[in-house]
PDB file of C-alpha atoms in Angstrom:
ATOM      1  CA  MET A   1     -23.098   9.436 -44.585  1.00 75.00           C
ATOM      2  CA  THR A   2     -20.980   7.107 -42.553  1.00 88.00           C
ATOM      3  CA  ASP A   3     -22.214   4.489 -40.147  1.00 96.00           C
ATOM      4  CA  ARG A   4     -22.115   4.328 -36.652  1.00 97.00           C
ATOM      5  CA  ASP A   5     -18.892   1.785 -36.497  1.00 97.00           C
ATOM      6  CA  THR A   6     -17.095   4.073 -38.827  1.00 98.00           C
ATOM      7  CA  ARG A   7     -17.728   7.212 -36.989  1.00 98.00           C
ATOM      8  CA  ILE A   8     -16.520   5.370 -33.918  1.00 98.00           C
ATOM      9  CA  ALA A   9     -13.607   4.038 -35.604  1.00 98.00           C
ATOM     10  CA  ILE A  10     -12.501   7.432 -37.160  1.00 99.00           C
ATOM     11  CA  TYR A  11     -12.989   9.309 -33.645  1.00 99.00           C
ATOM     12  CA  ARG A  12     -10.927   6.465 -31.948  1.00 99.00           C
ATOM     13  CA  THR A  13      -8.163   6.936 -34.163  1.00 99.00           C
ATOM     14  CA  MET A  14      -8.130  10.933 -34.293  1.00 99.00           C
ATOM     15  CA  TYR A  15      -7.911  10.388 -30.463  1.00 99.00           C
ATOM     16  CA  THR A  16      -5.210   8.217 -30.590  1.00 99.00           C
ATOM     17  CA  ALA A  17      -3.213  10.259 -33.036  1.00 98.00           C
ATOM     18  CA  GLN A  18      -3.915  13.405 -30.185  1.00 98.00           C
ATOM     19  CA  ALA A  19      -2.666  11.132 -27.168  1.00 99.00           C
ATOM     20  CA  TRP A  20       0.522   9.780 -29.412  1.00 98.00           C
ATOM     21  CA  GLU A  21       1.364  13.377 -30.310  1.00 97.00           C
ATOM     22  CA  LEU A  22       1.095  14.470 -26.503  1.00 97.00           C
ATOM     23  CA  ALA A  23       3.410  11.399 -25.632  1.00 98.00           C
ATOM     24  CA  LEU A  24       5.922  12.406 -28.169  1.00 96.00           C
ATOM     25  CA  MET A  25       5.954  15.915 -27.116  1.00 95.00           C
ATOM     26  CA  ARG A  26       6.637  14.372 -23.472  1.00 96.00           C
ATOM     27  CA  LEU A  27       9.582  12.505 -24.903  1.00 95.00           C
ATOM     28  CA  ILE A  28      10.990  15.759 -26.766  1.00 93.00           C
ATOM     29  CA  ASP A  29      10.667  17.638 -23.347  1.00 93.00           C
ATOM     30  CA  GLU A  30      12.536  14.716 -21.786  1.00 94.00           C
ATOM     31  CA  GLY A  31      15.233  15.199 -24.509  1.00 93.00           C
ATOM     32  CA  LEU A  32      14.906  11.759 -25.869  1.00 92.00           C
ATOM     33  CA  ALA A  33      13.630  12.792 -29.064  1.00 90.00           C
ATOM     34  CA  PRO A  34      14.752  15.617 -31.548  1.00 86.00           C
ATOM     35  CA  PRO A  35      12.620  18.737 -31.372  1.00 84.00           C
ATOM     36  CA  SER A  36      12.201  19.272 -35.192  1.00 82.00           C
ATOM     37  CA  TYR A  37       8.672  17.688 -34.879  1.00 88.00           C
ATOM     38  CA  HIS A  38       5.536  19.249 -36.771  1.00 89.00           C
ATOM     39  CA  PRO A  39       2.784  18.876 -34.865  1.00 90.00           C
ATOM     40  CA  GLY A  40      -0.691  17.748 -36.418  1.00 91.00           C
ATOM     41  CA  ARG A  41      -2.986  19.306 -34.227  1.00 94.00           C
ATOM     42  CA  GLY A  42      -6.082  20.331 -36.394  1.00 94.00           C
ATOM     43  CA  SER A  43      -5.329  17.813 -39.283  1.00 96.00           C
ATOM     44  CA  GLU A  44      -6.540  14.796 -38.100  1.00 98.00           C
ATOM     45  CA  GLY A  45     -10.064  15.365 -39.550  1.00 98.00           C
ATOM     46  CA  ALA A  46      -8.242  15.494 -42.773  1.00 98.00           C
ATOM     47  CA  GLN A  47      -6.084  12.498 -42.435  1.00 98.00           C
ATOM     48  CA  VAL A  48      -7.969  10.287 -40.496  1.00 99.00           C
ATOM     49  CA  GLY A  49     -11.146  10.766 -42.193  1.00 99.00           C
ATOM     50  CA  ALA A  50      -9.502  10.133 -45.571  1.00 99.00           C
ATOM     51  CA  THR A  51      -6.909   7.384 -44.913  1.00 99.00           C
ATOM     52  CA  LEU A  52      -9.782   5.189 -43.054  1.00 99.00           C
ATOM     53  CA  ALA A  53     -11.337   4.982 -46.571  1.00 99.00           C
ATOM     54  CA  LEU A  54      -8.461   2.978 -47.686  1.00 99.00           C
ATOM     55  CA  ARG A  55      -7.638  -0.723 -47.579  1.00 98.00           C
ATOM     56  CA  LYS A  56      -4.256  -1.924 -46.231  1.00 98.00           C
ATOM     57  CA  SER A  57      -3.081  -3.072 -49.679  1.00 98.00           C
ATOM     58  CA  ASP A  58      -3.689   0.570 -50.795  1.00 99.00           C
ATOM     59  CA  TYR A  59      -0.683   2.920 -50.596  1.00 99.00           C
ATOM     60  CA  LEU A  60      -0.203   5.821 -48.420  1.00 99.00           C
ATOM     61  CA  LEU A  61       2.270   8.842 -49.303  1.00 98.00           C
ATOM     62  CA  TYR A  62       2.091  10.825 -46.016  1.00 96.00           C
ATOM     63  CA  ASP A  63       3.124  14.576 -45.289  1.00 93.00           C
ATOM     64  CA  HIS A  64       5.073  16.245 -42.816  1.00 89.00           C
ATOM     65  CA  ARG A  65       2.438  17.154 -40.437  1.00 90.00           C
ATOM     66  CA  GLY A  66       1.486  14.904 -37.444  1.00 92.00           C
ATOM     67  CA  MET A  67       1.154  11.257 -37.769  1.00 95.00           C
ATOM     68  CA  SER A  68      -2.595  10.579 -37.601  1.00 97.00           C
ATOM     69  CA  HIS A  69      -2.797   9.106 -41.366  1.00 98.00           C
ATOM     70  CA  ILE A  70       0.065   6.771 -40.533  1.00 98.00           C
ATOM     71  CA  ILE A  71      -1.730   5.525 -37.360  1.00 98.00           C
ATOM     72  CA  ALA A  72      -4.797   5.279 -39.635  1.00 99.00           C
ATOM     73  CA  LYS A  73      -3.309   3.218 -42.199  1.00 98.00           C
ATOM     74  CA  GLY A  74      -1.978   0.612 -39.211  1.00 98.00           C
ATOM     75  CA  THR A  75       1.471   1.464 -38.252  1.00 98.00           C
ATOM     76  CA  SER A  76       2.243   0.141 -34.889  1.00 97.00           C
ATOM     77  CA  LEU A  77       2.200   3.039 -32.020  1.00 98.00           C
ATOM     78  CA  LYS A  78       5.494   1.671 -30.498  1.00 98.00           C
ATOM     79  CA  SER A  79       6.919   1.516 -33.997  1.00 96.00           C
ATOM     80  CA  LEU A  80       6.476   5.380 -34.724  1.00 96.00           C
ATOM     81  CA  PHE A  81       7.708   6.212 -31.151  1.00 96.00           C
ATOM     82  CA  GLY A  82      10.809   3.953 -32.031  1.00 95.00           C
ATOM     83  CA  ASP A  83      11.264   6.014 -35.294  1.00 94.00           C
ATOM     84  CA  PHE A  84      11.470   9.492 -33.180  1.00 93.00           C
ATOM     85  CA  LEU A  85      13.816   7.837 -30.545  1.00 94.00           C
ATOM     86  CA  GLY A  86      15.878   6.607 -33.584  1.00 91.00           C
ATOM     87  CA  ASN A  87      16.165   3.201 -32.174  1.00 92.00           C
ATOM     88  CA  SER A  88      15.654  -0.548 -33.624  1.00 92.00           C
ATOM     89  CA  TYR A  89      11.767  -0.491 -32.799  1.00 94.00           C
ATOM     90  CA  GLY A  90      11.247   2.131 -35.203  1.00 93.00           C
ATOM     91  CA  THR A  91       9.787   1.172 -38.911  1.00 93.00           C
ATOM     92  CA  THR A  92      13.635   2.180 -40.245  1.00 89.00           C
ATOM     93  CA  ARG A  93      15.146   0.252 -37.495  1.00 87.00           C
ATOM     94  CA  GLY A  94      17.065   3.386 -36.273  1.00 84.00           C
ATOM     95  CA  LEU A  95      18.084   4.576 -39.740  1.00 81.00           C
ATOM     96  CA  GLY A  96      15.343   7.022 -40.363  1.00 74.00           C
ATOM     97  CA  ALA A  97      14.711  10.573 -39.050  1.00 65.00           C
ATOM     98  CA  GLY A  98      11.581  10.647 -37.643  1.00 63.00           C
ATOM     99  CA  ILE A  99       8.261  11.943 -39.354  1.00 66.00           C
ATOM    100  CA  VAL A 100      10.368  12.342 -43.007  1.00 66.00           C
ATOM    101  CA  HIS A 101      11.249   8.643 -43.196  1.00 83.00           C
ATOM    102  CA  VAL A 102       8.649   6.514 -41.434  1.00 91.00           C
ATOM    103  CA  ALA A 103       8.228   3.547 -43.858  1.00 93.00           C
ATOM    104  CA  ASP A 104       5.948   0.575 -43.452  1.00 96.00           C
ATOM    105  CA  PRO A 105       5.372  -1.247 -46.917  1.00 96.00           C
ATOM    106  CA  GLU A 106       3.245  -4.111 -44.904  1.00 97.00           C
ATOM    107  CA  ASN A 107       0.755  -1.770 -44.124  1.00 98.00           C
ATOM    108  CA  GLY A 108       0.828   0.326 -47.785  1.00 98.00           C
ATOM    109  CA  VAL A 109       2.671   3.336 -45.815  1.00 98.00           C
ATOM    110  CA  LEU A 110       5.458   4.107 -48.768  1.00 96.00           C
ATOM    111  CA  GLY A 111       7.318   6.912 -46.927  1.00 87.00           C
ATOM    112  CA  GLN A 112       7.824  10.112 -47.630  1.00 86.00           C
ATOM    113  CA  SER A 113      10.377  12.322 -49.947  1.00 85.00           C
ATOM    114  CA  GLY A 114      13.044  14.215 -48.065  1.00 81.00           C
ATOM    115  CA  THR A 115      11.814  17.286 -50.333  1.00 83.00           C
ATOM    116  CA  LEU A 116       8.068  18.434 -49.277  1.00 81.00           C
ATOM    117  CA  GLY A 117       6.303  18.117 -52.658  1.00 84.00           C
ATOM    118  CA  GLY A 118       8.550  15.052 -53.952  1.00 90.00           C
ATOM    119  CA  SER A 119       6.116  12.823 -52.978  1.00 95.00           C
ATOM    120  CA  GLN A 120       3.374  13.648 -55.233  1.00 97.00           C
ATOM    121  CA  LEU A 121       5.847  12.060 -58.248  1.00 98.00           C
ATOM    122  CA  ILE A 122       6.404   9.117 -56.057  1.00 97.00           C
ATOM    123  CA  ALA A 123       2.464   8.414 -55.481  1.00 98.00           C
ATOM    124  CA  ALA A 124       1.909   8.937 -59.581  1.00 99.00           C
ATOM    125  CA  GLY A 125       4.510   6.094 -60.158  1.00 98.00           C
ATOM    126  CA  ALA A 126       2.820   4.228 -57.091  1.00 99.00           C
ATOM    127  CA  ALA A 127      -0.663   4.293 -58.649  1.00 99.00           C
ATOM    128  CA  LEU A 128       0.931   3.560 -62.494  1.00 99.00           C
ATOM    129  CA  SER A 129       2.498   0.338 -60.805  1.00 99.00           C
ATOM    130  CA  SER A 130      -0.831  -0.692 -59.688  1.00 98.00           C
ATOM    131  CA  LYS A 131      -2.401  -0.135 -63.210  1.00 98.00           C
ATOM    132  CA  ILE A 132       0.397  -1.891 -65.015  1.00 98.00           C
ATOM    133  CA  ARG A 133      -0.067  -4.961 -62.652  1.00 98.00           C
ATOM    134  CA  LYS A 134      -3.557  -4.831 -62.889  1.00 98.00           C
ATOM    135  CA  THR A 135      -4.573  -4.716 -59.508  1.00 98.00           C
ATOM    136  CA  ASP A 136      -7.162  -2.480 -57.771  1.00 97.00           C
ATOM    137  CA  GLN A 137      -4.953  -0.888 -55.460  1.00 99.00           C
ATOM    138  CA  VAL A 138      -5.453   2.912 -54.708  1.00 99.00           C
ATOM    139  CA  THR A 139      -2.694   5.417 -54.187  1.00 99.00           C
ATOM    140  CA  MET A 140      -3.385   8.291 -51.461  1.00 99.00           C
ATOM    141  CA  CYS A 141      -1.174  11.081 -51.301  1.00 98.00           C
ATOM    142  CA  PHE A 142      -1.143  14.283 -48.628  1.00 98.00           C
ATOM    143  CA  PHE A 143       0.473  17.463 -49.117  1.00 96.00           C
ATOM    144  CA  GLY A 144      -0.438  21.032 -47.738  1.00 93.00           C
ATOM    145  CA  ASP A 145      -1.336  24.062 -49.739  1.00 92.00           C
ATOM    146  CA  GLY A 146       2.601  25.343 -49.983  1.00 91.00           C
ATOM    147  CA  ALA A 147       3.711  21.868 -51.502  1.00 91.00           C
ATOM    148  CA  ALA A 148       0.593  21.974 -54.036  1.00 92.00           C
ATOM    149  CA  ASN A 149       2.371  25.311 -55.691  1.00 93.00           C
ATOM    150  CA  ARG A 150       5.550  23.117 -56.504  1.00 93.00           C
ATOM    151  CA  GLY A 151       5.935  22.051 -59.924  1.00 96.00           C
ATOM    152  CA  THR A 152       6.076  18.607 -58.900  1.00 97.00           C
ATOM    153  CA  PHE A 153       2.189  18.630 -58.271  1.00 97.00           C
ATOM    154  CA  HIS A 154       1.633  19.961 -61.974  1.00 97.00           C
ATOM    155  CA  GLU A 155       3.691  16.969 -63.386  1.00 98.00           C
ATOM    156  CA  ALA A 156       2.176  14.221 -61.179  1.00 98.00           C
ATOM    157  CA  ALA A 157      -1.565  15.811 -61.695  1.00 99.00           C
ATOM    158  CA  ASN A 158      -0.952  15.757 -65.712  1.00 98.00           C
ATOM    159  CA  ALA A 159       0.319  12.344 -65.372  1.00 99.00           C
ATOM    160  CA  ALA A 160      -2.770  11.258 -63.556  1.00 99.00           C
ATOM    161  CA  GLY A 161      -4.973  12.629 -65.831  1.00 99.00           C
ATOM    162  CA  ALA A 162      -3.214  11.534 -69.024  1.00 98.00           C
ATOM    163  CA  TRP A 163      -3.314   7.954 -67.593  1.00 98.00           C
ATOM    164  CA  LYS A 164      -6.213   8.026 -65.603  1.00 98.00           C
ATOM    165  CA  LEU A 165      -4.316   6.706 -62.570  1.00 99.00           C
ATOM    166  CA  PRO A 166      -5.724   5.208 -59.220  1.00 99.00           C
ATOM    167  CA  LEU A 167      -4.407   8.179 -57.169  1.00 99.00           C
ATOM    168  CA  ILE A 168      -5.878  10.639 -54.634  1.00 99.00           C
ATOM    169  CA  PHE A 169      -4.473  13.886 -53.909  1.00 99.00           C
ATOM    170  CA  VAL A 170      -5.342  15.246 -50.837  1.00 99.00           C
ATOM    171  CA  ILE A 171      -4.317  18.915 -50.253  1.00 98.00           C
ATOM    172  CA  GLN A 172      -4.768  19.717 -46.665  1.00 96.00           C
ATOM    173  CA  ASN A 173      -5.087  23.811 -46.785  1.00 93.00           C
ATOM    174  CA  ASN A 174      -4.846  25.236 -43.537  1.00 88.00           C
ATOM    175  CA  GLY A 175      -3.867  28.550 -44.784  1.00 81.00           C
ATOM    176  CA  TRP A 176      -0.448  28.620 -44.247  1.00 75.00           C
ATOM    177  CA  ALA A 177       2.763  27.380 -45.458  1.00 78.00           C
ATOM    178  CA  VAL A 178       5.188  27.827 -42.709  1.00 78.00           C
ATOM    179  CA  SER A 179       4.615  31.653 -42.229  1.00 79.00           C
ATOM    180  CA  THR A 180       3.196  32.398 -45.517  1.00 79.00           C
ATOM    181  CA  SER A 181      -0.217  32.808 -46.195  1.00 76.00           C
ATOM    182  CA  THR A 182      -2.337  30.978 -48.728  1.00 80.00           C
ATOM    183  CA  GLU A 183      -3.686  34.382 -49.859  1.00 77.00           C
ATOM    184  CA  GLN A 184      -0.199  35.832 -50.591  1.00 80.00           C
ATOM    185  CA  ALA A 185       1.088  32.492 -52.362  1.00 78.00           C
ATOM    186  CA  THR A 186      -1.936  31.213 -54.522  1.00 85.00           C
ATOM    187  CA  GLY A 187      -4.406  32.365 -57.322  1.00 85.00           C
ATOM    188  CA  GLY A 188      -7.901  30.541 -57.296  1.00 88.00           C
ATOM    189  CA  ARG A 189      -9.043  27.701 -55.383  1.00 93.00           C
ATOM    190  CA  TYR A 190      -6.831  24.221 -55.292  1.00 95.00           C
ATOM    191  CA  VAL A 191      -9.752  22.330 -55.882  1.00 97.00           C
ATOM    192  CA  ASP A 192     -10.518  24.001 -59.305  1.00 97.00           C
ATOM    193  CA  ARG A 193      -7.180  22.706 -60.822  1.00 97.00           C
ATOM    194  CA  ALA A 194      -8.586  19.360 -60.840  1.00 98.00           C
ATOM    195  CA  ASN A 195     -10.753  20.500 -63.970  1.00 97.00           C
ATOM    196  CA  GLY A 196      -7.932  21.345 -65.989  1.00 97.00           C
ATOM    197  CA  TYR A 197      -6.163  17.667 -65.478  1.00 98.00           C
ATOM    198  CA  GLY A 198      -9.641  16.024 -66.619  1.00 98.00           C
ATOM    199  CA  PHE A 199     -10.310  14.628 -63.358  1.00 98.00           C
ATOM    200  CA  VAL A 200     -12.696  15.272 -60.506  1.00 99.00           C
ATOM    201  CA  GLY A 201     -12.189  17.732 -57.821  1.00 99.00           C
ATOM    202  CA  GLU A 202     -13.724  17.899 -54.433  1.00 99.00           C
ATOM    203  CA  TRP A 203     -13.778  20.464 -51.617  1.00 98.00           C
ATOM    204  CA  VAL A 204     -14.482  19.465 -47.845  1.00 99.00           C
ATOM    205  CA  ASP A 205     -14.240  21.029 -44.491  1.00 98.00           C
ATOM    206  CA  GLY A 206     -11.679  19.262 -42.404  1.00 98.00           C
ATOM    207  CA  ALA A 207     -13.556  20.258 -39.114  1.00 97.00           C
ATOM    208  CA  ASP A 208     -16.038  17.318 -40.041  1.00 98.00           C
ATOM    209  CA  ALA A 209     -13.987  14.123 -40.242  1.00 99.00           C
ATOM    210  CA  PHE A 210     -17.226  12.135 -40.828  1.00 99.00           C
ATOM    211  CA  ALA A 211     -17.875  14.279 -44.222  1.00 98.00           C
ATOM    212  CA  VAL A 212     -14.027  14.057 -45.111  1.00 99.00           C
ATOM    213  CA  TYR A 213     -14.717  10.041 -45.043  1.00 99.00           C
ATOM    214  CA  ASP A 214     -17.494  10.221 -47.277  1.00 99.00           C
ATOM    215  CA  VAL A 215     -15.731  12.381 -49.842  1.00 99.00           C
ATOM    216  CA  ALA A 216     -12.502  10.143 -49.937  1.00 99.00           C
ATOM    217  CA  GLN A 217     -14.449   6.938 -49.972  1.00 99.00           C
ATOM    218  CA  ARG A 218     -16.444   8.198 -53.253  1.00 99.00           C
ATOM    219  CA  ALA A 219     -12.827   8.964 -54.711  1.00 99.00           C
ATOM    220  CA  VAL A 220     -11.475   5.661 -53.764  1.00 99.00           C
ATOM    221  CA  GLU A 221     -14.736   3.930 -55.411  1.00 98.00           C
ATOM    222  CA  ARG A 222     -13.817   5.991 -59.136  1.00 99.00           C
ATOM    223  CA  ALA A 223     -10.481   4.699 -58.548  1.00 99.00           C
ATOM    224  CA  ARG A 224     -10.959   1.213 -58.151  1.00 98.00           C
ATOM    225  CA  ASN A 225     -13.260   1.134 -60.867  1.00 98.00           C
ATOM    226  CA  GLY A 226     -10.749   2.660 -63.369  1.00 98.00           C
ATOM    227  CA  GLU A 227     -12.272   6.241 -63.389  1.00 98.00           C
ATOM    228  CA  GLY A 228      -9.316   7.793 -62.586  1.00 98.00           C
ATOM    229  CA  ALA A 229      -7.857  10.327 -60.111  1.00 99.00           C
ATOM    230  CA  THR A 230      -9.383  12.819 -57.617  1.00 99.00           C
ATOM    231  CA  LEU A 231      -8.142  16.356 -55.925  1.00 99.00           C
ATOM    232  CA  ILE A 232      -9.610  16.851 -52.511  1.00 99.00           C
ATOM    233  CA  GLU A 233      -9.194  19.998 -51.247  1.00 98.00           C
ATOM    234  CA  VAL A 234      -9.487  19.728 -47.032  1.00 98.00           C
ATOM    235  CA  LYS A 235      -9.979  23.285 -45.437  1.00 97.00           C
ATOM    236  CA  THR A 236      -8.207  22.268 -42.244  1.00 95.00           C
ATOM    237  CA  ILE A 237      -6.659  24.363 -39.400  1.00 90.00           C
ATOM    238  CA  ARG A 238      -3.331  24.568 -37.675  1.00 88.00           C
ATOM    239  CA  LEU A 239      -4.099  24.480 -33.866  1.00 84.00           C
ATOM    240  CA  THR A 240       0.024  24.993 -32.921  1.00 86.00           C
ATOM    241  CA  GLY A 241       2.746  26.437 -34.876  1.00 79.00           C
ATOM    242  CA  HIS A 242       4.639  25.290 -37.916  1.00 82.00           C
ATOM    243  CA  TYR A 243       7.009  23.274 -35.760  1.00 77.00           C
ATOM    244  CA  ALA A 244       7.257  22.314 -32.008  1.00 78.00           C
ATOM    245  CA  GLY A 245       8.167  25.871 -30.579  1.00 77.00           C
ATOM    246  CA  ASP A 246       6.978  28.067 -33.208  1.00 79.00           C
ATOM    247  CA  PRO A 247       6.277  31.433 -31.486  1.00 81.00           C
ATOM    248  CA  GLN A 248       3.442  32.090 -34.254  1.00 82.00           C
ATOM    249  CA  ALA A 249       4.327  35.665 -34.405  1.00 81.00           C
ATOM    250  CA  TYR A 250       2.905  35.893 -37.927  1.00 86.00           C
ATOM    251  CA  ARG A 251      -0.688  35.016 -37.019  1.00 86.00           C
ATOM    252  CA  THR A 252      -3.013  36.974 -35.305  1.00 87.00           C
ATOM    253  CA  ALA A 253      -4.835  36.562 -32.005  1.00 88.00           C
ATOM    254  CA  ASP A 254      -8.378  36.171 -34.167  1.00 86.00           C
ATOM    255  CA  ASP A 255      -7.019  33.608 -36.365  1.00 84.00           C
ATOM    256  CA  LYS A 256      -5.785  31.442 -33.770  1.00 86.00           C
ATOM    257  CA  LYS A 257      -9.013  31.779 -31.665  1.00 87.00           C
ATOM    258  CA  LEU A 258     -11.137  30.784 -34.554  1.00 85.00           C
ATOM    259  CA  ALA A 259      -8.938  27.904 -35.079  1.00 83.00           C
ATOM    260  CA  ALA A 260      -9.599  26.630 -31.914  1.00 87.00           C
ATOM    261  CA  THR A 261     -13.306  26.475 -32.387  1.00 92.00           C
ATOM    262  CA  GLN A 262     -12.748  24.187 -35.479  1.00 91.00           C
ATOM    263  CA  ASP A 263     -10.852  21.297 -33.675  1.00 96.00           C
ATOM    264  CA  PRO A 264     -12.085  17.828 -35.622  1.00 97.00           C
ATOM    265  CA  ILE A 265     -11.539  16.076 -32.726  1.00 98.00           C
ATOM    266  CA  ILE A 266     -13.513  18.004 -30.006  1.00 98.00           C
ATOM    267  CA  LEU A 267     -16.329  18.463 -33.240  1.00 98.00           C
ATOM    268  CA  ALA A 268     -16.497  14.613 -33.857  1.00 98.00           C
ATOM    269  CA  ARG A 269     -16.702  13.817 -30.154  1.00 98.00           C
ATOM    270  CA  ALA A 270     -19.768  15.800 -29.670  1.00 98.00           C
ATOM    271  CA  LYS A 271     -21.680  14.417 -32.724  1.00 97.00           C
ATOM    272  CA  LEU A 272     -21.103  10.815 -31.677  1.00 97.00           C
ATOM    273  CA  ILE A 273     -22.893  11.934 -28.631  1.00 97.00           C
ATOM    274  CA  ASP A 274     -25.647  14.034 -30.256  1.00 97.00           C
ATOM    275  CA  LEU A 275     -26.381  11.134 -32.870  1.00 96.00           C
ATOM    276  CA  GLY A 276     -26.399   8.618 -29.772  1.00 96.00           C
ATOM    277  CA  ASP A 277     -23.522   6.605 -30.898  1.00 96.00           C
ATOM    278  CA  LEU A 278     -22.074   6.425 -27.691  1.00 94.00           C
ATOM    279  CA  ASP A 279     -22.924   8.036 -24.138  1.00 95.00           C
ATOM    280  CA  GLU A 280     -20.367  10.440 -22.138  1.00 96.00           C
ATOM    281  CA  GLU A 281     -19.473   7.444 -20.009  1.00 96.00           C
ATOM    282  CA  PHE A 282     -18.440   5.263 -23.103  1.00 95.00           C
ATOM    283  CA  VAL A 283     -16.522   7.865 -24.453  1.00 97.00           C
ATOM    284  CA  THR A 284     -14.921   8.792 -21.258  1.00 97.00           C
ATOM    285  CA  GLU A 285     -13.641   4.800 -20.913  1.00 98.00           C
ATOM    286  CA  LEU A 286     -12.931   4.860 -24.725  1.00 97.00           C
ATOM    287  CA  GLU A 287     -10.387   8.053 -24.078  1.00 98.00           C
ATOM    288  CA  SER A 288      -8.758   6.399 -20.972  1.00 98.00           C
ATOM    289  CA  GLN A 289      -8.111   2.903 -22.857  1.00 98.00           C
ATOM    290  CA  VAL A 290      -6.422   5.061 -25.751  1.00 99.00           C
ATOM    291  CA  ARG A 291      -4.190   6.898 -23.380  1.00 98.00           C
ATOM    292  CA  ALA A 292      -3.385   3.844 -21.605  1.00 99.00           C
ATOM    293  CA  ALA A 293      -2.177   2.009 -24.832  1.00 98.00           C
ATOM    294  CA  VAL A 294      -0.078   5.017 -26.206  1.00 99.00           C
ATOM    295  CA  ASP A 295       1.660   5.229 -22.656  1.00 98.00           C
ATOM    296  CA  THR A 296       2.542   1.339 -22.858  1.00 99.00           C
ATOM    297  CA  ALA A 297       3.639   1.864 -26.204  1.00 98.00           C
ATOM    298  CA  ALA A 298       5.907   4.857 -25.611  1.00 98.00           C
ATOM    299  CA  ASP A 299       7.445   2.685 -22.514  1.00 98.00           C
ATOM    300  CA  GLU A 300       8.033  -0.214 -24.708  1.00 98.00           C
ATOM    301  CA  ALA A 301       9.788   1.685 -27.314  1.00 97.00           C
ATOM    302  CA  LYS A 302      12.424   3.419 -24.928  1.00 96.00           C
ATOM    303  CA  PRO A 303      14.756   0.189 -24.512  1.00 94.00           C
ATOM    304  CA  GLY A 304      15.306  -0.027 -28.140  1.00 92.00           C
ATOM    305  CA  ILE A 305      18.767  -0.200 -29.500  1.00 90.00           C
ATOM    306  CA  GLN A 306      20.863   2.744 -31.143  1.00 87.00           C
ATOM    307  CA  PRO A 307      22.237   2.328 -34.242  1.00 85.00           C
ATOM    308  CA  THR A 308      26.199   1.985 -33.989  1.00 84.00           C
ATOM    309  CA  SER A 309      29.142   2.589 -36.631  1.00 84.00           C
ATOM    310  CA  ALA A 310      28.792  -1.130 -37.587  1.00 81.00           C
ATOM    311  CA  ARG A 311      25.665  -0.132 -39.500  1.00 78.00           C
ATOM    312  CA  LEU A 312      27.479   2.358 -41.803  1.00 77.00           C
ATOM    313  CA  ASP A 313      27.885   0.175 -44.555  1.00 81.00           C
ATOM    314  CA  GLN A 314      24.329  -1.795 -44.339  1.00 79.00           C
ATOM    315  CA  TYR A 315      21.565  -1.318 -46.736  1.00 76.00           C
ATOM    316  CA  ILE A 316      23.862   0.768 -49.256  1.00 80.00           C
ATOM    317  CA  TYR A 317      23.497  -0.283 -52.936  1.00 80.00           C
ATOM    318  CA  ALA A 318      25.047   2.110 -54.734  1.00 74.00           C
TER     319      ALA A 318
END
């Protein structure tokens, strides 16, 4: 079971991600950032719980939903705001397009393919590089239930199994691929696929971020010890639409109500207090400090310089 310091770190990081996202939505409302953002509310337990099991030198291939895994990996809040503002403070210095193209190699964040599911193959390559170089680096790749049904997953998983790659696939199963339900598009359980590729599969409830951490830590240990890949299916929820402004006409009222009872941030907060890790006063002060830090990062990112036509021929290699 996670220790007190780890539980507090998980909660702080999840709350930071939530505060960051709320600040970004304000920037979108002000017309300063593009509205094509895919909110991550509900995914924090999966993303933070798993990512905090990694070292700084390990590799992360994130997905399009939310930023909590990237925040957990250590990328600065100011840089992330800069990416969405499209300016020089961003990790891509204004050359990216927000969440799809955040890249922070210093913290092991390798970016994401412009095609959902494409990162699975990049992750396999990163894991193979670690094996060839004989390091103990682990690669973790996040994607959703929709991308789990792409052929790229089969190719990457087959390579991971055949070559015993230090690779962890994290499938965030929130029940929806945009507006298509998992039941409509998937036969069987995702976690059971691991057996076909010859590596370990584990299922965990993403509403319990501390349990996710425990599962991810076991997977990381196996990978570092040369025992190969792991597939982790995390049952998550989506507390918002697929994108900012999605009316969610395809979801029933009962489905949305049920999701609201499984908010990993609310549940983690309650558990910290129940376990005696923190009291209400301490948690409230922690949250206040986090919000202040996020607001400062957003304000500091706004003056960044936008790219000009003078940069059109920079960073072109072919």
